[in-house]
mmCIF file of C-alpha atoms in Angstrom:
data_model
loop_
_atom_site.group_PDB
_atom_site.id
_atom_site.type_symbol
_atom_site.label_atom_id
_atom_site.label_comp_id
_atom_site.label_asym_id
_atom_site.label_seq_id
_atom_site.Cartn_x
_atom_site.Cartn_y
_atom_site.Cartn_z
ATOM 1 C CA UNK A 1 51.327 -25.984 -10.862
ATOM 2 C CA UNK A 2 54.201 -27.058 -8.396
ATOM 3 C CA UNK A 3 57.576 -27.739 -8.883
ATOM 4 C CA UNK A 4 59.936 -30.492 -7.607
ATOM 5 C CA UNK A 5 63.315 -31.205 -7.443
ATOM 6 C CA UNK A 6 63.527 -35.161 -8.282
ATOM 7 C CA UNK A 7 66.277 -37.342 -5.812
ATOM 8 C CA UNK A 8 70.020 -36.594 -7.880
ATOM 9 C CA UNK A 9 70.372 -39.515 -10.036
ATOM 10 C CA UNK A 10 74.622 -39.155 -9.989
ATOM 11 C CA UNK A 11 77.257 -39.686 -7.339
ATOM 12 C CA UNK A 12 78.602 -36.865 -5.679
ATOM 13 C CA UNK A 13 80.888 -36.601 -2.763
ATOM 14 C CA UNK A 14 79.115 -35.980 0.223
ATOM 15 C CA UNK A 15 80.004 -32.017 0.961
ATOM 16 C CA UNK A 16 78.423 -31.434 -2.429
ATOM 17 C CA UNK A 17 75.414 -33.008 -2.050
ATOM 18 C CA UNK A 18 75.540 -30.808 1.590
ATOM 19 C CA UNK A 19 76.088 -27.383 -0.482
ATOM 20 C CA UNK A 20 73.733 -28.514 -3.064
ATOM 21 C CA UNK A 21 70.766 -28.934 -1.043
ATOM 22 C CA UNK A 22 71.945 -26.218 1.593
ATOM 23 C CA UNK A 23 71.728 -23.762 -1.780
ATOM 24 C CA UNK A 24 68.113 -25.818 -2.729
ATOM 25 C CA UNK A 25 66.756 -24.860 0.473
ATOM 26 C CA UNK A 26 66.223 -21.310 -0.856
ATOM 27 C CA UNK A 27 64.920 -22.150 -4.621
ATOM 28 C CA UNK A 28 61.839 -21.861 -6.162
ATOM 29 C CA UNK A 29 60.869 -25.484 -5.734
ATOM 30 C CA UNK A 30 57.930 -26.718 -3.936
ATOM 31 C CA UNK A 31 59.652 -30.182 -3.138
ATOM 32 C CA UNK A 32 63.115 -31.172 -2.684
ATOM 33 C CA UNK A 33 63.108 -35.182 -3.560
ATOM 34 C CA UNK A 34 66.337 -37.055 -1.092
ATOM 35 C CA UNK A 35 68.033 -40.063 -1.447
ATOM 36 C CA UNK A 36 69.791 -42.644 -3.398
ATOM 37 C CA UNK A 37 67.973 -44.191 -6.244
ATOM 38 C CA UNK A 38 70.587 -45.885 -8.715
ATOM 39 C CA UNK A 39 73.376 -48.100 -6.720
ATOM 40 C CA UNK A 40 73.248 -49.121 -2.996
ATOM 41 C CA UNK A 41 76.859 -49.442 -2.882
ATOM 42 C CA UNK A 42 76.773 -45.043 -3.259
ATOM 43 C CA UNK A 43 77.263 -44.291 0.449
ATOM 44 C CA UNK A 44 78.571 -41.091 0.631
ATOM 45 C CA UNK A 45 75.770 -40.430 2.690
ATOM 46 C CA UNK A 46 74.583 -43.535 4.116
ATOM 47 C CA UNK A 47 70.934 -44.341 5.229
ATOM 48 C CA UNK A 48 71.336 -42.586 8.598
ATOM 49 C CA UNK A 49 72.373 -39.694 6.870
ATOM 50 C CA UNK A 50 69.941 -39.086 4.647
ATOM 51 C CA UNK A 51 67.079 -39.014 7.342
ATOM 52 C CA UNK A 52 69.106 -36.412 9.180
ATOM 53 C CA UNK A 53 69.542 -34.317 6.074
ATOM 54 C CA UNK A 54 65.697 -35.531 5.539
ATOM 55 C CA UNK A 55 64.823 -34.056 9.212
ATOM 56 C CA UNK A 56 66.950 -30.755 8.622
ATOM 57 C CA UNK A 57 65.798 -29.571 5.736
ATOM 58 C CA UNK A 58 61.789 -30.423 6.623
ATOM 59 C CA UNK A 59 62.533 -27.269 8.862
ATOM 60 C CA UNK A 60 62.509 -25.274 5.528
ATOM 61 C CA UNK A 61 59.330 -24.190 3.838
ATOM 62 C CA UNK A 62 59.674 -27.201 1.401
ATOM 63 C CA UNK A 63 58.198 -30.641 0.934
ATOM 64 C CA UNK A 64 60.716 -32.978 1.736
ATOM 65 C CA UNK A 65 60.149 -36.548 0.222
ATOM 66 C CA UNK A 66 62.795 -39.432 0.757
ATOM 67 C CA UNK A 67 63.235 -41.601 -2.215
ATOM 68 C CA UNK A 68 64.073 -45.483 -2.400
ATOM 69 C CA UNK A 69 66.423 -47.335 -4.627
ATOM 70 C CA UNK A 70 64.526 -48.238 -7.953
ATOM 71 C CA UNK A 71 66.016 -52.241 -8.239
ATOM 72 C CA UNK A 72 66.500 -54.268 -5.140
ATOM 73 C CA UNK A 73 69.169 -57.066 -5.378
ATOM 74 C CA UNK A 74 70.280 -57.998 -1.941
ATOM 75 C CA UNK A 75 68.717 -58.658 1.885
ATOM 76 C CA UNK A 76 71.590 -55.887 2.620
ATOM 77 C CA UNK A 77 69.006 -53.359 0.199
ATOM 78 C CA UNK A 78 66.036 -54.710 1.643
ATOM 79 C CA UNK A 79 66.772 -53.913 5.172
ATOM 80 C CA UNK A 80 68.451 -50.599 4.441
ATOM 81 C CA UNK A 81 64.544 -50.031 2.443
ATOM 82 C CA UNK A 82 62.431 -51.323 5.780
ATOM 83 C CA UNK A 83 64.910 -48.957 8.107
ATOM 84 C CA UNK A 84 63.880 -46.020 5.783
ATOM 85 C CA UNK A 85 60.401 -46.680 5.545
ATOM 86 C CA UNK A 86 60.020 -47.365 9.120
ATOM 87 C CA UNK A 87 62.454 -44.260 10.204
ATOM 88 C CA UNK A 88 61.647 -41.562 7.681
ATOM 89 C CA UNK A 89 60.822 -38.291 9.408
ATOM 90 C CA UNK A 90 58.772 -37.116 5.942
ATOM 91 C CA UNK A 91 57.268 -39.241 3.025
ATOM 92 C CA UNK A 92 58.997 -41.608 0.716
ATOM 93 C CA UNK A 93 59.052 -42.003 -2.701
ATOM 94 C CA UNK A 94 58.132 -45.547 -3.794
ATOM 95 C CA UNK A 95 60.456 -46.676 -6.710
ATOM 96 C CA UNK A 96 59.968 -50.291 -5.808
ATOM 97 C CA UNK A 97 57.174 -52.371 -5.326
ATOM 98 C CA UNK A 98 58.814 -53.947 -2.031
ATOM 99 C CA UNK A 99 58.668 -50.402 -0.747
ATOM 100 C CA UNK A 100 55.145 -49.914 -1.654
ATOM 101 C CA UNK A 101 54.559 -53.063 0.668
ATOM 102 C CA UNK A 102 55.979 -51.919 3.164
ATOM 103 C CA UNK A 103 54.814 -48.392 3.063
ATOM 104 C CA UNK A 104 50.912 -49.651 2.490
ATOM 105 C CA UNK A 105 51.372 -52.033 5.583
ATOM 106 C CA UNK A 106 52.135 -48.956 7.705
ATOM 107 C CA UNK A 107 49.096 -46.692 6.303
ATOM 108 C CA UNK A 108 51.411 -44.387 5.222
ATOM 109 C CA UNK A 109 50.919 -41.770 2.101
ATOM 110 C CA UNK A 110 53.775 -42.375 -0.283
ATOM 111 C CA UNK A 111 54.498 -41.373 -3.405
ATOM 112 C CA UNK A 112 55.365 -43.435 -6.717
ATOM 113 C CA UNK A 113 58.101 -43.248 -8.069
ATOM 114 C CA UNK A 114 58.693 -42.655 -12.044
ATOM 115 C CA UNK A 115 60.168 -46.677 -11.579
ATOM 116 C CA UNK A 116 56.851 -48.523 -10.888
ATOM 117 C CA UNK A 117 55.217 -49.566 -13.679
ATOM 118 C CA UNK A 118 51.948 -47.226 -13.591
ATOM 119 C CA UNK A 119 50.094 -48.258 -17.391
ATOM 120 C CA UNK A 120 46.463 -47.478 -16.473
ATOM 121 C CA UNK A 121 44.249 -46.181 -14.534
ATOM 122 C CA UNK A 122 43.756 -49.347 -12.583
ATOM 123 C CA UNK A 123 46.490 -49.758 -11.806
ATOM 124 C CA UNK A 124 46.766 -46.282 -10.466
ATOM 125 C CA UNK A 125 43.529 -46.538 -8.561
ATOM 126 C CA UNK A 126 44.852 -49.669 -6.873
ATOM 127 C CA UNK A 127 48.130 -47.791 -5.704
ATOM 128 C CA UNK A 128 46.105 -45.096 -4.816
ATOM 129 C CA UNK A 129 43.894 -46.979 -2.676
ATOM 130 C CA UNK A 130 47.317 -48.713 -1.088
ATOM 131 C CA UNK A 131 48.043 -44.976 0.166
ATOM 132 C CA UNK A 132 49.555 -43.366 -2.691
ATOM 133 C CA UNK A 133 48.564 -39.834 -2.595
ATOM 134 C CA UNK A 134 50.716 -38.569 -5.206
ATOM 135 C CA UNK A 135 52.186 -40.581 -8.888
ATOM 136 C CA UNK A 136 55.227 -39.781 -10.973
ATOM 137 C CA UNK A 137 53.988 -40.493 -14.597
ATOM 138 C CA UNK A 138 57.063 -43.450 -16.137
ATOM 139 C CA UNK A 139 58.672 -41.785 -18.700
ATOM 140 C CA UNK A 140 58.198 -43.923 -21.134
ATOM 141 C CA UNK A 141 55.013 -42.979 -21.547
ATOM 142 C CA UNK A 142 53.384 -40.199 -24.212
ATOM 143 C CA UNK A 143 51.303 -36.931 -23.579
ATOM 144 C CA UNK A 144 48.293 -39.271 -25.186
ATOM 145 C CA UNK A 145 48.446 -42.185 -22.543
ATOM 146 C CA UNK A 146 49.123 -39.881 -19.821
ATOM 147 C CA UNK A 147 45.746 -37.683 -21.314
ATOM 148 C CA UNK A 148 43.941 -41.162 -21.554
ATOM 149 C CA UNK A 149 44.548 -42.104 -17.679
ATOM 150 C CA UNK A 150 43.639 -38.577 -16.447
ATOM 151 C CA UNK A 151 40.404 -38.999 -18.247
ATOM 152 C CA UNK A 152 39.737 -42.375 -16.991
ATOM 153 C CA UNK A 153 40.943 -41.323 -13.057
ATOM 154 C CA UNK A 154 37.770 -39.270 -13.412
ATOM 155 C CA UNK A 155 35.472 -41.356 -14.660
ATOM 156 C CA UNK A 156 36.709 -43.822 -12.399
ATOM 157 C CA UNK A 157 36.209 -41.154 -9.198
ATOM 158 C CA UNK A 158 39.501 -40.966 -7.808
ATOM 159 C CA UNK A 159 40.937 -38.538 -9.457
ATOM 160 C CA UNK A 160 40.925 -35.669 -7.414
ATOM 161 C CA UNK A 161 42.315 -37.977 -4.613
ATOM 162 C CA UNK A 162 46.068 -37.874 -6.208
ATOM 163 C CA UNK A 163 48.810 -35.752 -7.614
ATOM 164 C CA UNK A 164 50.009 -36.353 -11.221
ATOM 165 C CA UNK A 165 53.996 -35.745 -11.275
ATOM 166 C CA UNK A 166 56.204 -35.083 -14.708
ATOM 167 C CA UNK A 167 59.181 -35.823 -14.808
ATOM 168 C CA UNK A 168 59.979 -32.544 -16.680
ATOM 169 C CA UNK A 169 63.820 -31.855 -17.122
ATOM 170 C CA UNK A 170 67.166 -33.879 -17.013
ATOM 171 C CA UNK A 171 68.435 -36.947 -18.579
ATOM 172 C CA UNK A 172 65.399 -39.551 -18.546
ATOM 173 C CA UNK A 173 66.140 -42.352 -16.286
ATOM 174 C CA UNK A 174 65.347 -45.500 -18.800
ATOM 175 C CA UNK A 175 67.244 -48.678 -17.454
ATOM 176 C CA UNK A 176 68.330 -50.554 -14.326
ATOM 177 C CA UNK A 177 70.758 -53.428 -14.347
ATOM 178 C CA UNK A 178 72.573 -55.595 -12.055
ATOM 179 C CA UNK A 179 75.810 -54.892 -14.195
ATOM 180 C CA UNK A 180 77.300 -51.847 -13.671
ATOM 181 C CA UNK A 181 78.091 -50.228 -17.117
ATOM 182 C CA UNK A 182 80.576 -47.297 -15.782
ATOM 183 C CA UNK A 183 82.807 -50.182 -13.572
ATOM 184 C CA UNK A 184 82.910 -52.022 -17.368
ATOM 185 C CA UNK A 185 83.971 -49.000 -19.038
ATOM 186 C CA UNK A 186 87.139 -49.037 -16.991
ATOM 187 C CA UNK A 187 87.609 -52.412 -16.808
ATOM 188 C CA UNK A 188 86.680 -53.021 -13.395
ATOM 189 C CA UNK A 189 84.446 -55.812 -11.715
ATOM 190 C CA UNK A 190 81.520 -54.626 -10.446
ATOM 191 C CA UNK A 191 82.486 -55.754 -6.860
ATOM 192 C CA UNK A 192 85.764 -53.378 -7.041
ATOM 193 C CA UNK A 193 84.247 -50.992 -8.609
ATOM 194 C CA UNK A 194 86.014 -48.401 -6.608
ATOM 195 C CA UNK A 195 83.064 -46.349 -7.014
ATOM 196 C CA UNK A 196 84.082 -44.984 -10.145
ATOM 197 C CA UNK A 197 81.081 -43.262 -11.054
ATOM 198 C CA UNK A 198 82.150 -40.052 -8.896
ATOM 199 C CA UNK A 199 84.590 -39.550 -11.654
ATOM 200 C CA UNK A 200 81.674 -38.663 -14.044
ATOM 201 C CA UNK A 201 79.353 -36.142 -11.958
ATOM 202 C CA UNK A 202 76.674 -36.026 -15.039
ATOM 203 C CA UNK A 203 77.494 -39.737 -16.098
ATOM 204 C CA UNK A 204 79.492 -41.352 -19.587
ATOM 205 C CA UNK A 205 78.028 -40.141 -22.490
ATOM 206 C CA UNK A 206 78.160 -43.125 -24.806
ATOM 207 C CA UNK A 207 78.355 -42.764 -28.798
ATOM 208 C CA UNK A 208 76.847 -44.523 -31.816
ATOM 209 C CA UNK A 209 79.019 -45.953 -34.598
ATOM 210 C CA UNK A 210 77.447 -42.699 -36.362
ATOM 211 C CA UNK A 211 78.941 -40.967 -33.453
ATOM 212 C CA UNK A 212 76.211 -39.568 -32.572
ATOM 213 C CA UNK A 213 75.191 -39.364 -29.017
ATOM 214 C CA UNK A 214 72.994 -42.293 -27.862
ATOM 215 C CA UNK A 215 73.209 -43.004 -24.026
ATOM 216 C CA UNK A 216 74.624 -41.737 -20.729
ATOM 217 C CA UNK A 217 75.850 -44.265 -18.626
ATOM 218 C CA UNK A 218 75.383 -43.931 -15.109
ATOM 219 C CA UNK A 219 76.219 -46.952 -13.491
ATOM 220 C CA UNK A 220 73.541 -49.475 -13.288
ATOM 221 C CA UNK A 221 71.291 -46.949 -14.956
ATOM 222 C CA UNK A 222 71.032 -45.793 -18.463
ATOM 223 C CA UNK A 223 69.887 -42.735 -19.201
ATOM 224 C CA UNK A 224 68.840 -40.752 -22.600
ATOM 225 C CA UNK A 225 71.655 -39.078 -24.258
ATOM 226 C CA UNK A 226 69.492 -35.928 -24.727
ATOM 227 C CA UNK A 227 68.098 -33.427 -22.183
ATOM 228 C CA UNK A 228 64.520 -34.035 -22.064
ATOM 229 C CA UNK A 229 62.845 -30.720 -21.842
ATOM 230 C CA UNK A 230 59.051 -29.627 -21.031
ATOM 231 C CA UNK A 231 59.240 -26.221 -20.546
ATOM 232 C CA UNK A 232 57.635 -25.311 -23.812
ATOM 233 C CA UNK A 233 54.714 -27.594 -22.890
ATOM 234 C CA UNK A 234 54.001 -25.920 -19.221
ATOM 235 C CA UNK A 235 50.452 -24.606 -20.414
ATOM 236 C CA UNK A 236 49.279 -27.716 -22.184
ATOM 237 C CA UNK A 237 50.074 -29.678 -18.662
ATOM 238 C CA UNK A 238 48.377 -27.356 -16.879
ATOM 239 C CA UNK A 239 45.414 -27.851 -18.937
ATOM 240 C CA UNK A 240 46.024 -31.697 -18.850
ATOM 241 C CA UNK A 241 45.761 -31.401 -15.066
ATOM 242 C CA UNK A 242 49.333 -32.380 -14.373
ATOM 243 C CA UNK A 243 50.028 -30.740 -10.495
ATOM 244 C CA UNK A 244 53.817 -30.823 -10.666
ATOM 245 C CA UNK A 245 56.733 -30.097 -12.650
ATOM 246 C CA UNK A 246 60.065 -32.540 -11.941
ATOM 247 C CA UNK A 247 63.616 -30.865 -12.958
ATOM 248 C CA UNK A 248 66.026 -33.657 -12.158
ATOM 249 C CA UNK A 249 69.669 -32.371 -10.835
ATOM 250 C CA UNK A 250 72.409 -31.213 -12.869
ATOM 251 C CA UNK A 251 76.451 -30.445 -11.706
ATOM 252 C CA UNK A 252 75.888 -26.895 -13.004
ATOM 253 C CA UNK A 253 72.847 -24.352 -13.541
ATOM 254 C CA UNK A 254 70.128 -26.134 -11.598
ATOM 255 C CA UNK A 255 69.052 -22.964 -9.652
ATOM 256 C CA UNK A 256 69.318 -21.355 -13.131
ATOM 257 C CA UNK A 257 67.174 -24.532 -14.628
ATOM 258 C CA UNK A 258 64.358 -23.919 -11.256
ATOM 259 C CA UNK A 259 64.236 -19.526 -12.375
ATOM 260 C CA UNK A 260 63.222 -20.341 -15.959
ATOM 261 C CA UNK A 261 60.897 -23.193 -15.031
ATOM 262 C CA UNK A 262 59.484 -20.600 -12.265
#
């Protein structure tokens, strides 16, 4: 088994994101995932940017994979989406169907993204035959369903012909929205935001009545409250046939996070 680093779901200022990935360059992981995901309006590294970083670190002995904002809500998005898929120097993650169109127009191999909606194995034969050569499993699904479409990929002959990807580590990505909830928080419009998210590297952890942790805000994306956390379930993925592990960024302790996985 393989292990990625998925795209950093927060917002960082732009010499951390440099030192992050300048420090990920010598890890343990197989594949370093780039790019913004969450919020277009993050531009601390803009689209330019990120293929240069893209191009720089492909030098390394990693996989470098460029990943594509999961909800598309303006022309602005779209073009920035066609000017990555038609400039990328290495593969891009798919985590919109627009980008799979665009990507499967081209012939090229992409992979897709934990955001497309991937229920069966169909539907995963279909992508597959579109040029996706590698799948990141949605995390809302179970061990069972993901068992179930590994079993039917081989009955159905295809699969050999594509990676299986777990999303393995990190607060689970479970929501988009056009609002953004960290801009409400401090009572800003979502226009003016300011790009407050930067305040909150690891997002806004929100509370129950109970108090008891039950979301972290992240902008336009919710995430779990808890750490999701596969480590203890390596072997029975391996036997599953899952290919790669994904450990999603953190502030603090990631090389730590990529040693224990390793």
């Amino acid at each position: 088994m393989k292990l990625s680093l998925g795209p950093n779901l927060f917002f960082w200022p732009k010499q951390a994101l440099y030192d992050f990935y300048d420090e990920m360059k010598n890890s343990a992981v197989d594949t370093i995932y780039l790019g913004e995901t969450v919020c277009s309006k993050r531009r601390e590294l803009n689209t330019s940017e990120w293929l240069e970083l893209a191009t720089a670190l492909s030098h390394s002995d990693k996989e470098i994979v460029l990943s594509s904002l999961a909800l598309l809500m303006a022309d602005s998005e779209l073009n920035s989406l066609k000017k990555l898929c038609d400039n990328a120097p290495v593969r891009v993650e798919a985590n919109d169907m627009s980008a799979v169109q665009f990507l499967s127009e081209k012939n090229v191999p992409f992979v897709c993204g934990p955001s497309i909606n991937i229920y069966n194995a169909r539907t995963l034969k279909l992508l597959n035959q579109k040029g996706a050569f590698r799948w990141v499993m949605p995390v809302e699904l179970s061990r069972s369903c993901l068992s179930s479409m590994l079993k039917d990929a081989q009955e159905l002959g295809f699969l050999n012909q594509i990676e299986t990807e777990v999303f393995s580590y990190g607060h689970l990505p479970l929501a988009y929205s056009a609002r953004c909830f960290t801009a409400r928080y401090l009572d800003l419009p979502k226009d003016k935001c300011e790009f407050s998210c930067i305040q909150f590297p690891e997002g806004l952890m929100v509370n129950s009545q109970e108090q008891q942790a039950l979301f972290n805000l992240n902008g336009t994306q919710t995430q779990s409250a808890a750490i999701y956390n596969l480590i203890h379930q390596i072997p029975d993925m391996a036997n599953m046939g899952v290919d790669i592990l994904r450990i999603s960024p953190r502030k603090q302790g990631t090389l730590n996070l990529i040693k224990q996985f390793k």
